[in-house]
């Protein structure tokens, strides 16, 4: 017990040893206790001071860090305010130039009108004076009347012209006022996104100006706008130009409530003259676009129909051979059809499960790519009977797309929530893997050769820079949790469907919808109350305001973006 107590005492801290000694009744004098207490108090004050100093040091560092961050924010805000001030000055200057030009044009038109009215009056005077019968006094008298008549006529013409201008101006101002109000409403609704895009462009322009001061200065001096402001003006103009979708034509199936009506794919041909639809009905139907738009609904019939053995999932027109169209189906078969003969040209049957997507190359008309539930991407050449490339992705493939400027680069959307970007000359690993979606990537489409759009059942669309390997923007507003609702792009806009039976259009620079359109509900539809209908495919008429849309009932509508 003594040994154990000795070991415990050796392991004890000095404080514990002192506490034990006092508790055990160690003989200590009052003087020694006072000295010990004084030492302890000094130690206590020193520790309290060190703790206070440490606490103040931490607070000081925090405040300095906060001040630094706020100063940076203040500098950024001041720089932004300077951008805005410069841009307001540039816009007002340009606006005044336009007003002056319009004023000069109006003055020139008034002079032309006055000259024309004077010319019409002078010949009548000459005819009257040239008869030779009227006396000189009569002539002078009539000249006075003619002068007064001329003056009166000019006043009348000027008054009439002013009334016409005022009427036209009032009408024009009324229309412009309504349009301006609609545009302002669009800006207020998306103010945060528009502000973010403006500041992003202007800051980027400023960074470039530091690198290329002379070049940018020349641009500003010559045009009055910097490149960032000019780009932003273009975006703001296109974004606020259209705010709704208008139906211009519609195709409805005979049996509206049949489950085989779902249109899985709708695509324009090379020249936008014909479009094809395909889906669960196992038929490819080709329509003449002008006939659909211009003829009555009851007279609209497909110009070509072709039957497939299985349900169809995707279509892709050949970008060079106008009469060739490729299809993928639920049995995994990729078929190339000749529309003119209504027969299949070749069938590829290597996929082991449902093939979801097929796409012809934009640069090589003999090449196409497909993706399937067998987790394989296959590249085909029309000159060969078997696939020329096969990529095992380890996940279901939902969408494949060729880069429009390359026959070697493809984007693949899959059930692993990622987008894989491949160079077909080296398929051991993808060039980039884009991560951000939280559920299956259902569609991939190229906005340009460097910008890719994707859709997912997580209810978002995303833009990616395939050159810099960075995400650009996320779009939200539509509903998409389980179905393939379509995705289509052009140089400015992105359109997709929704499980609310609506079509949504986004401007590529703004993350919220610019316009939307809901398909009309049918009062006799037993499934309408359950909200079971959804948009199943969409397609742009290239570089136009026209969109083809189809839903799960098989209804096809031609929509046009309007103000």
Coordinates of N, CA and C in Angstrom, one line a residue, residues 268-487:
X268 N -36.6 17.7 -87.1 CA -36.7 18.4 -88.4 C -35.6 17.7 -89.3
X269 N -35.8 17.7 -90.6 CA -34.8 17.2 -91.5 C -33.8 18.3 -91.8
X270 N -32.9 18.0 -92.7 CA -31.7 18.8 -93.0 C -32.1 20.2 -93.3
X271 N -33.2 20.4 -94.1 CA -33.6 21.7 -94.6 C -34.8 22.3 -93.9
X272 N -35.2 21.7 -92.8 CA -36.4 22.2 -92.0 C -37.7 22.2 -92.9
X273 N -37.7 21.4 -93.9 CA -38.9 21.3 -94.7 C -39.9 20.2 -94.2
X274 N -39.3 19.1 -93.7 CA -40.1 18.0 -93.2 C -39.7 17.7 -91.8
X275 N -40.6 17.2 -91.0 CA -40.3 16.7 -89.6 C -40.9 15.3 -89.4
X276 N -40.2 14.5 -88.6 CA -40.6 13.2 -88.4 C -40.9 13.0 -86.9
X277 N -41.9 12.1 -86.6 CA -42.3 11.8 -85.2 C -42.2 10.3 -85.1
X278 N -41.9 9.8 -83.9 CA -41.8 8.4 -83.6 C -42.0 8.2 -82.1
X279 N -42.4 7.0 -81.8 CA -42.7 6.7 -80.3 C -43.2 5.3 -80.1
X280 N -44.1 5.2 -79.1 CA -44.6 3.9 -78.7 C -45.5 3.3 -79.8
X281 N -46.0 4.0 -80.7 CA -46.8 3.5 -81.8 C -46.1 2.6 -82.8
X282 N -44.8 2.6 -82.7 CA -43.9 1.8 -83.6 C -44.0 2.3 -85.0
X283 N -44.3 3.5 -85.2 CA -44.4 4.0 -86.6 C -43.6 5.4 -86.7
X284 N -42.9 5.5 -87.8 CA -42.2 6.8 -88.0 C -43.1 7.6 -89.0
X285 N -43.6 8.8 -88.6 CA -44.4 9.5 -89.5 C -43.7 10.8 -89.9
X286 N -43.7 11.1 -91.2 CA -43.0 12.2 -91.8 C -44.1 13.2 -92.3
X287 N -44.0 14.5 -91.8 CA -45.0 15.5 -92.2 C -44.3 16.6 -93.0
X288 N -45.0 17.3 -93.9 CA -44.6 18.5 -94.5 C -44.9 19.7 -93.6
X289 N -43.9 20.4 -93.2 CA -44.1 21.4 -92.2 C -45.0 22.5 -92.7
X290 N -44.8 23.0 -94.0 CA -45.6 24.1 -94.5 C -47.1 23.6 -94.6
X291 N -47.4 22.4 -94.9 CA -48.7 21.9 -95.0 C -49.4 21.9 -93.6
X292 N -48.6 21.5 -92.6 CA -49.1 21.4 -91.2 C -49.5 22.8 -90.7
X293 N -48.7 23.8 -91.1 CA -48.9 25.2 -90.6 C -50.0 25.8 -91.4
X294 N -50.1 25.6 -92.7 CA -51.0 26.3 -93.6 C -52.4 25.7 -93.9
X295 N -52.5 24.3 -93.7 CA -53.7 23.7 -94.1 C -54.6 23.4 -92.8
X296 N -55.9 23.2 -93.0 CA -56.8 22.9 -91.9 C -56.3 21.6 -91.2
X297 N -56.7 21.6 -89.9 CA -56.2 20.4 -89.1 C -56.7 19.1 -89.6
X298 N -58.0 19.1 -90.1 CA -58.5 17.8 -90.5 C -57.9 17.3 -91.9
X299 N -57.2 18.2 -92.5 CA -56.5 17.8 -93.8 C -55.1 17.4 -93.7
X300 N -54.6 17.4 -92.4 CA -53.1 17.2 -92.2 C -52.9 15.7 -92.1
X301 N -52.1 15.2 -93.0 CA -51.8 13.8 -93.0 C -50.3 13.6 -93.2
X302 N -49.6 12.6 -92.7 CA -48.2 12.4 -93.0 C -48.0 12.0 -94.4
X303 N -46.9 12.5 -95.0 CA -46.5 12.3 -96.4 C -45.9 10.9 -96.5
X304 N -45.3 10.4 -95.4 CA -44.6 9.1 -95.4 C -44.9 8.5 -94.0
X305 N -45.1 7.1 -94.0 CA -45.2 6.4 -92.8 C -44.4 5.1 -93.0
X306 N -43.6 4.8 -91.9 CA -42.8 3.5 -91.9 C -43.0 2.8 -90.6
X307 N -43.1 1.5 -90.7 CA -43.4 0.7 -89.5 C -42.2 0.0 -89.0
X308 N -42.1 0.0 -87.6 CA -40.9 -0.7 -87.0 C -41.5 -1.9 -86.2
X309 N -40.5 -2.8 -85.9 CA -40.9 -4.0 -85.1 C -41.1 -3.7 -83.7
X310 N -40.5 -2.6 -83.2 CA -40.5 -2.4 -81.8 C -40.8 -0.9 -81.5
X311 N -41.1 -0.6 -80.3 CA -41.3 0.8 -79.9 C -40.1 1.6 -80.1
X312 N -40.2 2.9 -80.6 CA -39.1 3.7 -81.0 C -38.8 4.7 -79.9
X313 N -37.5 5.0 -79.7 CA -37.1 5.9 -78.6 C -36.5 7.2 -79.1
X314 N -35.8 7.1 -80.3 CA -35.1 8.3 -80.8 C -35.0 8.3 -82.3
X315 N -34.9 9.6 -82.9 CA -34.7 9.7 -84.3 C -33.6 10.7 -84.6
X316 N -32.9 10.5 -85.7 CA -31.9 11.5 -86.1 C -31.8 11.5 -87.6
X317 N -32.0 12.7 -88.2 CA -31.9 12.8 -89.6 C -30.4 13.0 -90.0
X318 N -30.1 12.4 -91.2 CA -28.7 12.6 -91.7 C -28.5 14.0 -92.1
X319 N -27.4 14.6 -91.7 CA -27.2 16.0 -92.0 C -26.8 16.3 -93.4
X320 N -26.6 15.3 -94.3 CA -26.2 15.5 -95.7 C -27.2 14.8 -96.6
X321 N -27.5 13.5 -96.4 CA -28.4 12.8 -97.2 C -29.8 13.1 -96.7
X322 N -30.6 13.9 -97.4 CA -31.9 14.3 -97.0 C -32.9 13.2 -96.7
X323 N -32.8 12.1 -97.4 CA -33.8 11.0 -97.3 C -33.4 10.0 -96.3
X324 N -32.3 10.1 -95.6 CA -31.9 9.1 -94.6 C -32.2 9.6 -93.2
X325 N -32.8 8.7 -92.4 CA -33.1 9.0 -91.0 C -32.8 7.7 -90.2
X326 N -32.2 7.9 -89.0 CA -31.9 6.8 -88.2 C -32.8 6.7 -87.0
X327 N -33.1 5.5 -86.5 CA -33.9 5.3 -85.3 C -33.3 4.3 -84.4
X328 N -33.6 4.4 -83.1 CA -33.3 3.4 -82.1 C -34.5 3.0 -81.4
X329 N -34.5 1.7 -81.0 CA -35.8 1.1 -80.5 C -35.6 0.4 -79.2
X330 N -36.7 -0.1 -78.7 CA -36.7 -0.8 -77.4 C -36.0 -2.2 -77.4
X331 N -35.8 -2.7 -78.6 CA -35.1 -4.0 -78.7 C -33.6 -3.8 -78.9
X332 N -33.2 -2.6 -78.9 CA -31.7 -2.3 -79.0 C -31.3 -2.2 -80.5
X333 N -32.2 -2.2 -81.4 CA -31.9 -2.2 -82.9 C -31.7 -0.7 -83.3
X334 N -30.6 -0.4 -84.0 CA -30.4 0.9 -84.7 C -30.7 0.7 -86.1
X335 N -31.6 1.4 -86.7 CA -32.0 1.3 -88.1 C -31.8 2.6 -88.8
X336 N -31.4 2.5 -90.1 CA -31.3 3.6 -91.0 C -32.3 3.4 -92.1
X337 N -33.2 4.4 -92.2 CA -34.3 4.3 -93.2 C -34.1 5.2 -94.4
X338 N -34.6 4.8 -95.5 CA -34.7 5.6 -96.7 C -36.1 6.1 -96.8
X339 N -36.3 7.4 -96.5 CA -37.7 7.9 -96.5 C -38.3 7.9 -97.9
X340 N -37.5 8.1 -98.9 CA -38.1 8.1 -100.3 C -38.7 6.7 -100.7
X341 N -38.0 5.6 -100.3 CA -38.4 4.3 -100.6 C -39.3 3.7 -99.5
X342 N -39.3 4.3 -98.3 CA -40.0 3.8 -97.1 C -39.5 2.5 -96.6
X343 N -38.2 2.2 -96.9 CA -37.6 0.9 -96.5 C -36.4 1.2 -95.6
X344 N -36.0 0.2 -94.8 CA -34.8 0.3 -94.0 C -33.6 0.0 -94.9
X345 N -32.6 0.7 -94.7 CA -31.3 0.6 -95.5 C -30.4 -0.4 -94.8
X346 N -30.3 -0.3 -93.5 CA -29.4 -1.2 -92.8 C -29.9 -1.3 -91.3
X347 N -29.7 -2.4 -90.7 CA -30.1 -2.6 -89.3 C -28.9 -3.1 -88.5
X348 N -28.6 -2.5 -87.4 CA -27.5 -2.9 -86.5 C -28.1 -3.5 -85.2
X349 N -27.8 -4.7 -84.9 CA -28.4 -5.4 -83.8 C -27.4 -5.8 -82.7
X350 N -26.4 -5.1 -82.5 CA -25.4 -5.5 -81.5 C -25.8 -5.1 -80.0
X351 N -26.6 -4.1 -79.9 CA -27.0 -3.7 -78.5 C -27.9 -4.9 -77.9
X352 N -27.6 -5.2 -76.6 CA -28.3 -6.3 -76.0 C -29.6 -5.8 -75.3
X353 N -29.8 -4.5 -75.1 CA -31.0 -4.0 -74.4 C -31.5 -2.8 -75.1
X354 N -32.5 -2.2 -74.6 CA -33.1 -1.0 -75.2 C -32.1 0.1 -75.5
X355 N -32.1 0.5 -76.7 CA -31.3 1.7 -77.2 C -32.1 2.9 -77.0
X356 N -31.6 3.9 -76.3 CA -32.3 5.1 -75.9 C -32.0 6.2 -76.9
X357 N -30.8 6.2 -77.5 CA -30.4 7.4 -78.3 C -29.6 7.1 -79.5
X358 N -29.8 7.9 -80.6 CA -28.9 7.7 -81.8 C -28.7 9.1 -82.4
X359 N -27.5 9.3 -83.0 CA -27.2 10.6 -83.5 C -26.3 10.5 -84.7
X360 N -26.6 11.1 -85.8 CA -25.7 11.2 -87.0 C -24.6 12.3 -86.7
X361 N -23.4 12.0 -87.3 CA -22.4 13.0 -87.2 C -22.7 14.2 -88.1
X362 N -22.4 15.4 -87.7 CA -22.6 16.6 -88.5 C -21.5 16.7 -89.6
X363 N -20.4 16.2 -89.4 CA -19.2 16.4 -90.3 C -18.9 15.2 -91.2
X364 N -19.4 14.0 -90.8 CA -19.2 12.8 -91.6 C -20.5 12.1 -91.7
X365 N -21.2 12.2 -92.9 CA -22.5 11.7 -93.1 C -22.6 10.2 -92.9
X366 N -21.5 9.4 -93.0 CA -21.6 8.0 -92.9 C -21.5 7.5 -91.5
X367 N -21.2 8.4 -90.5 CA -21.0 8.0 -89.1 C -22.2 8.3 -88.2
X368 N -22.5 7.4 -87.3 CA -23.5 7.7 -86.3 C -23.2 6.9 -85.0
X369 N -23.8 7.4 -83.9 CA -23.4 6.8 -82.6 C -24.7 6.5 -81.9
X370 N -24.7 5.5 -81.0 CA -25.9 5.1 -80.3 C -25.5 4.7 -78.8
X371 N -26.5 4.8 -77.9 CA -26.3 4.4 -76.5 C -27.5 3.6 -76.0
X372 N -27.2 2.7 -75.1 CA -28.2 1.7 -74.7 C -28.2 1.4 -73.2
X373 N -29.2 0.7 -72.8 CA -29.3 0.2 -71.4 C -28.3 -0.9 -71.2
X374 N -27.7 -1.4 -72.2 CA -26.6 -2.4 -72.0 C -25.3 -1.8 -71.5
X375 N -25.4 -0.5 -71.3 CA -24.2 0.3 -70.8 C -23.1 0.5 -71.8
X376 N -23.5 0.4 -73.1 CA -22.5 0.5 -74.1 C -22.8 1.7 -75.1
X377 N -21.8 2.4 -75.5 CA -21.9 3.4 -76.6 C -21.2 2.7 -77.8
X378 N -22.0 2.7 -78.9 CA -21.4 2.1 -80.1 C -21.4 3.2 -81.3
X379 N -20.3 3.2 -82.0 CA -20.2 4.0 -83.1 C -20.3 3.2 -84.4
X380 N -21.1 3.6 -85.3 CA -21.4 2.8 -86.5 C -20.9 3.6 -87.8
X381 N -20.5 2.9 -88.8 CA -20.2 3.4 -90.1 C -21.2 2.7 -91.1
X382 N -21.9 3.5 -91.9 CA -22.8 3.0 -92.8 C -22.2 2.1 -93.9
X383 N -20.8 2.2 -94.0 CA -20.1 1.4 -95.0 C -19.7 0.0 -94.4
X384 N -20.0 -0.2 -93.1 CA -19.6 -1.5 -92.5 C -20.8 -2.1 -91.8
X385 N -20.8 -3.4 -91.6 CA -21.9 -4.1 -91.1 C -21.9 -4.2 -89.5
X386 N -20.7 -4.0 -88.9 CA -20.6 -4.1 -87.5 C -20.1 -2.7 -87.0
X387 N -20.2 -2.5 -85.6 CA -19.8 -1.3 -85.0 C -18.3 -1.1 -85.2
X388 N -17.8 0.1 -85.3 CA -16.4 0.3 -85.5 C -15.8 0.7 -84.1
X389 N -16.6 1.1 -83.2 CA -16.1 1.4 -81.8 C -17.2 1.0 -80.8
X390 N -16.7 0.5 -79.7 CA -17.7 0.1 -78.6 C -17.0 0.6 -77.3
X391 N -17.8 1.4 -76.5 CA -17.3 1.9 -75.2 C -18.2 1.3 -74.1
X392 N -17.6 0.6 -73.1 CA -18.4 0.1 -72.0 C -18.4 1.1 -70.9
X393 N -19.5 1.6 -70.6 CA -19.6 2.8 -69.6 C -19.9 2.4 -68.2
X394 N -20.3 1.1 -68.0 CA -20.7 0.6 -66.6 C -21.9 1.2 -66.1
X395 N -22.7 1.9 -66.9 CA -24.0 2.5 -66.5 C -24.9 2.7 -67.7
X396 N -26.2 2.7 -67.5 CA -27.1 2.8 -68.6 C -26.9 4.1 -69.3
X397 N -26.9 4.0 -70.6 CA -26.7 5.2 -71.5 C -28.1 5.8 -71.9
X398 N -28.3 7.0 -71.6 CA -29.6 7.7 -71.9 C -29.6 8.6 -73.1
X399 N -28.4 9.2 -73.4 CA -28.3 10.1 -74.5 C -26.9 10.2 -75.0
X400 N -26.7 10.3 -76.4 CA -25.4 10.5 -77.0 C -25.6 11.6 -78.1
X401 N -24.5 12.3 -78.2 CA -24.6 13.4 -79.2 C -23.2 13.7 -79.7
X402 N -23.1 13.9 -81.0 CA -21.8 14.3 -81.7 C -21.6 15.8 -81.5
X403 N -20.4 16.2 -81.3 CA -20.0 17.7 -81.3 C -20.3 18.1 -82.8
X404 N -21.0 19.2 -83.0 CA -21.3 19.7 -84.3 C -20.1 20.0 -85.2
X405 N -19.0 20.3 -84.6 CA -17.8 20.6 -85.4 C -16.7 19.5 -85.5
X406 N -17.1 18.3 -85.0 CA -16.1 17.3 -85.0 C -16.7 15.9 -85.1
X407 N -16.1 15.0 -85.8 CA -16.5 13.6 -86.0 C -15.8 12.7 -85.0
X408 N -15.0 13.3 -84.1 CA -14.3 12.5 -83.1 C -14.8 12.7 -81.7
X409 N -15.5 13.8 -81.4 CA -15.9 14.1 -80.0 C -17.4 13.9 -79.8
X410 N -17.7 13.1 -78.8 CA -19.1 12.9 -78.4 C -19.4 13.1 -77.0
X411 N -20.6 13.5 -76.6 CA -21.0 13.6 -75.3 C -22.0 12.5 -74.9
X412 N -21.9 12.0 -73.7 CA -22.7 10.8 -73.3 C -23.4 11.2 -72.0
X413 N -24.7 11.1 -71.9 CA -25.4 11.3 -70.6 C -25.8 9.9 -70.1
X414 N -25.6 9.6 -68.9 CA -25.9 8.3 -68.4 C -26.6 8.3 -67.0
X415 N -26.9 7.1 -66.6 CA -27.7 6.9 -65.3 C -26.7 7.1 -64.1
X416 N -25.4 7.3 -64.3 CA -24.5 7.5 -63.2 C -24.5 9.0 -62.8
X417 N -25.4 9.8 -63.3 CA -25.6 11.2 -63.0 C -24.5 12.1 -63.6
X418 N -23.6 11.5 -64.4 CA -22.5 12.3 -65.0 C -22.7 12.4 -66.5
X419 N -21.9 13.4 -67.1 CA -21.8 13.5 -68.5 C -20.3 13.2 -68.9
X420 N -20.1 12.2 -69.8 CA -18.8 11.8 -70.2 C -18.5 12.4 -71.6
X421 N -17.4 13.1 -71.7 CA -17.0 13.7 -73.0 C -15.8 12.9 -73.6
X422 N -16.0 12.3 -74.7 CA -15.0 11.4 -75.3 C -14.4 11.9 -76.5
X423 N -13.1 11.6 -76.7 CA -12.4 11.7 -78.0 C -12.4 10.3 -78.5
X424 N -13.0 10.0 -79.7 CA -13.1 8.6 -80.2 C -11.8 8.1 -80.6
X425 N -10.8 8.9 -80.7 CA -9.5 8.4 -81.1 C -8.7 7.8 -79.9
X426 N -9.3 8.1 -78.7 CA -8.7 7.5 -77.5 C -9.8 7.3 -76.5
X427 N -10.4 6.1 -76.5 CA -11.5 5.8 -75.7 C -11.2 5.1 -74.3
X428 N -9.9 5.0 -74.0 CA -9.6 4.4 -72.7 C -10.2 5.2 -71.5
X429 N -10.2 6.5 -71.7 CA -10.8 7.3 -70.6 C -11.4 8.6 -71.3
X430 N -12.4 9.1 -70.7 CA -13.0 10.3 -71.3 C -12.1 11.5 -71.1
X431 N -12.3 12.5 -72.0 CA -11.5 13.8 -71.9 C -12.0 14.5 -70.6
X432 N -13.3 14.6 -70.4 CA -13.8 15.2 -69.2 C -15.0 14.4 -68.7
X433 N -15.2 14.5 -67.4 CA -16.4 14.0 -66.8 C -17.1 15.2 -66.0
X434 N -18.3 15.5 -66.4 CA -19.0 16.7 -65.8 C -19.9 16.2 -64.7
X435 N -19.7 16.6 -63.5 CA -20.5 16.2 -62.4 C -21.3 17.4 -61.8
X436 N -22.5 17.2 -61.5 CA -23.3 18.3 -60.9 C -24.8 17.9 -60.8
X437 N -25.2 17.1 -61.8 CA -26.6 16.5 -61.7 C -26.7 15.5 -60.5
X438 N -27.8 15.4 -59.9 CA -28.0 14.5 -58.8 C -28.8 13.3 -59.2
X439 N -29.3 13.2 -60.4 CA -30.0 12.0 -60.9 C -29.6 11.8 -62.3
X440 N -30.3 10.8 -62.9 CA -29.9 10.4 -64.3 C -29.9 11.6 -65.3
X441 N -28.9 11.6 -66.1 CA -28.8 12.6 -67.2 C -29.5 12.1 -68.4
X442 N -30.7 12.7 -68.7 CA -31.6 12.1 -69.7 C -31.2 12.6 -71.1
X443 N -30.7 13.8 -71.3 CA -30.4 14.4 -72.6 C -29.1 15.2 -72.5
X444 N -28.4 15.2 -73.7 CA -27.2 16.1 -73.9 C -27.4 16.7 -75.3
X445 N -27.2 18.0 -75.4 CA -27.3 18.7 -76.7 C -26.2 19.8 -76.7
X446 N -25.6 20.0 -77.9 CA -24.6 21.0 -78.0 C -25.2 22.3 -78.5
X447 N -24.9 23.4 -77.7 CA -25.3 24.7 -78.0 C -24.4 25.3 -79.1
X448 N -23.1 25.0 -78.9 CA -22.0 25.3 -79.9 C -21.0 24.2 -79.7
X449 N -19.9 24.4 -80.5 CA -18.9 23.4 -80.4 C -18.2 23.3 -79.1
X450 N -18.3 24.4 -78.3 CA -17.6 24.5 -76.9 C -18.6 24.4 -75.8
X451 N -19.9 24.6 -76.0 CA -20.9 24.7 -75.0 C -21.9 23.5 -75.1
X452 N -22.1 22.8 -74.0 CA -23.0 21.6 -74.0 C -24.1 21.9 -73.0
X453 N -25.3 21.5 -73.4 CA -26.5 21.6 -72.5 C -26.9 20.2 -72.1
X454 N -27.4 20.0 -70.8 CA -27.8 18.7 -70.4 C -29.1 18.8 -69.6
X455 N -29.9 17.8 -69.6 CA -31.1 17.7 -68.8 C -31.1 16.5 -67.9
X456 N -31.7 16.6 -66.7 CA -31.7 15.5 -65.8 C -33.0 15.3 -65.1
X457 N -33.3 14.1 -64.6 CA -34.5 13.9 -63.8 C -34.4 14.5 -62.4
X458 N -33.3 15.3 -62.1 CA -33.3 16.0 -60.9 C -34.0 17.4 -61.1
X459 N -34.6 17.6 -62.2 CA -35.4 18.8 -62.4 C -34.6 20.0 -62.8
X460 N -33.4 19.8 -63.3 CA -32.6 21.0 -63.7 C -32.0 20.8 -65.1
X461 N -31.7 21.9 -65.8 CA -30.9 21.9 -67.0 C -29.5 22.5 -66.6
X462 N -28.5 22.1 -67.3 CA -27.1 22.7 -67.0 C -26.4 23.0 -68.3
X463 N -25.6 24.0 -68.2 CA -24.7 24.4 -69.3 C -23.2 24.1 -68.9
X464 N -22.4 23.5 -69.8 CA -21.0 23.2 -69.5 C -20.1 23.7 -70.6
X465 N -18.9 24.1 -70.2 CA -17.9 24.5 -71.2 C -17.0 23.3 -71.4
X466 N -17.1 22.6 -72.6 CA -16.4 21.4 -72.8 C -14.9 21.6 -73.1
X467 N -14.6 22.9 -73.4 CA -13.2 23.2 -73.7 C -12.4 23.5 -72.4
X468 N -13.1 24.3 -71.5 CA -12.4 24.7 -70.3 C -12.8 23.7 -69.1
X469 N -13.7 22.8 -69.4 CA -14.1 21.8 -68.4 C -14.7 22.4 -67.1
X470 N -15.6 23.4 -67.3 CA -16.2 24.1 -66.2 C -17.7 24.2 -66.4
X471 N -18.5 24.2 -65.3 CA -20.0 24.4 -65.4 C -20.2 25.9 -65.6
X472 N -21.2 26.2 -66.4 CA -21.5 27.6 -66.7 C -22.8 28.1 -66.0
X473 N -23.9 27.3 -66.0 CA -25.1 27.8 -65.5 C -26.1 26.6 -65.2
X474 N -27.0 26.8 -64.2 CA -28.0 25.9 -63.9 C -29.4 26.5 -64.1
X475 N -30.3 25.8 -64.7 CA -31.6 26.3 -65.0 C -32.7 25.6 -64.3
X476 N -33.6 26.3 -63.6 CA -34.7 25.7 -62.9 C -36.0 26.4 -63.2
X477 N -37.1 25.6 -63.1 CA -38.4 26.2 -63.3 C -39.4 25.1 -63.8
X478 N -38.9 24.1 -64.5 CA -39.8 23.0 -65.0 C -39.8 21.9 -64.0
X479 N -40.6 20.9 -64.2 CA -40.7 19.8 -63.3 C -40.3 18.5 -64.0
X480 N -39.3 17.8 -63.5 CA -38.9 16.6 -64.2 C -38.3 15.6 -63.1
X481 N -39.0 14.6 -62.8 CA -38.5 13.6 -61.8 C -38.4 12.2 -62.3
X482 N -39.1 11.8 -63.3 CA -39.0 10.4 -63.7 C -39.1 10.2 -65.2
X483 N -39.7 11.1 -66.0 CA -39.9 10.9 -67.4 C -38.8 11.6 -68.3
X484 N -38.7 11.2 -69.5 CA -37.9 11.9 -70.5 C -38.8 12.9 -71.1
X485 N -38.5 14.2 -70.9 CA -39.4 15.3 -71.3 C -38.9 16.1 -72.5
X486 N -37.7 15.7 -73.0 CA -37.2 16.4 -74.2 C -36.3 17.6 -73.8
X487 N -35.3 17.8 -74.8 CA -34.4 19.0 -74.6 C -34.0 19.4 -76.0

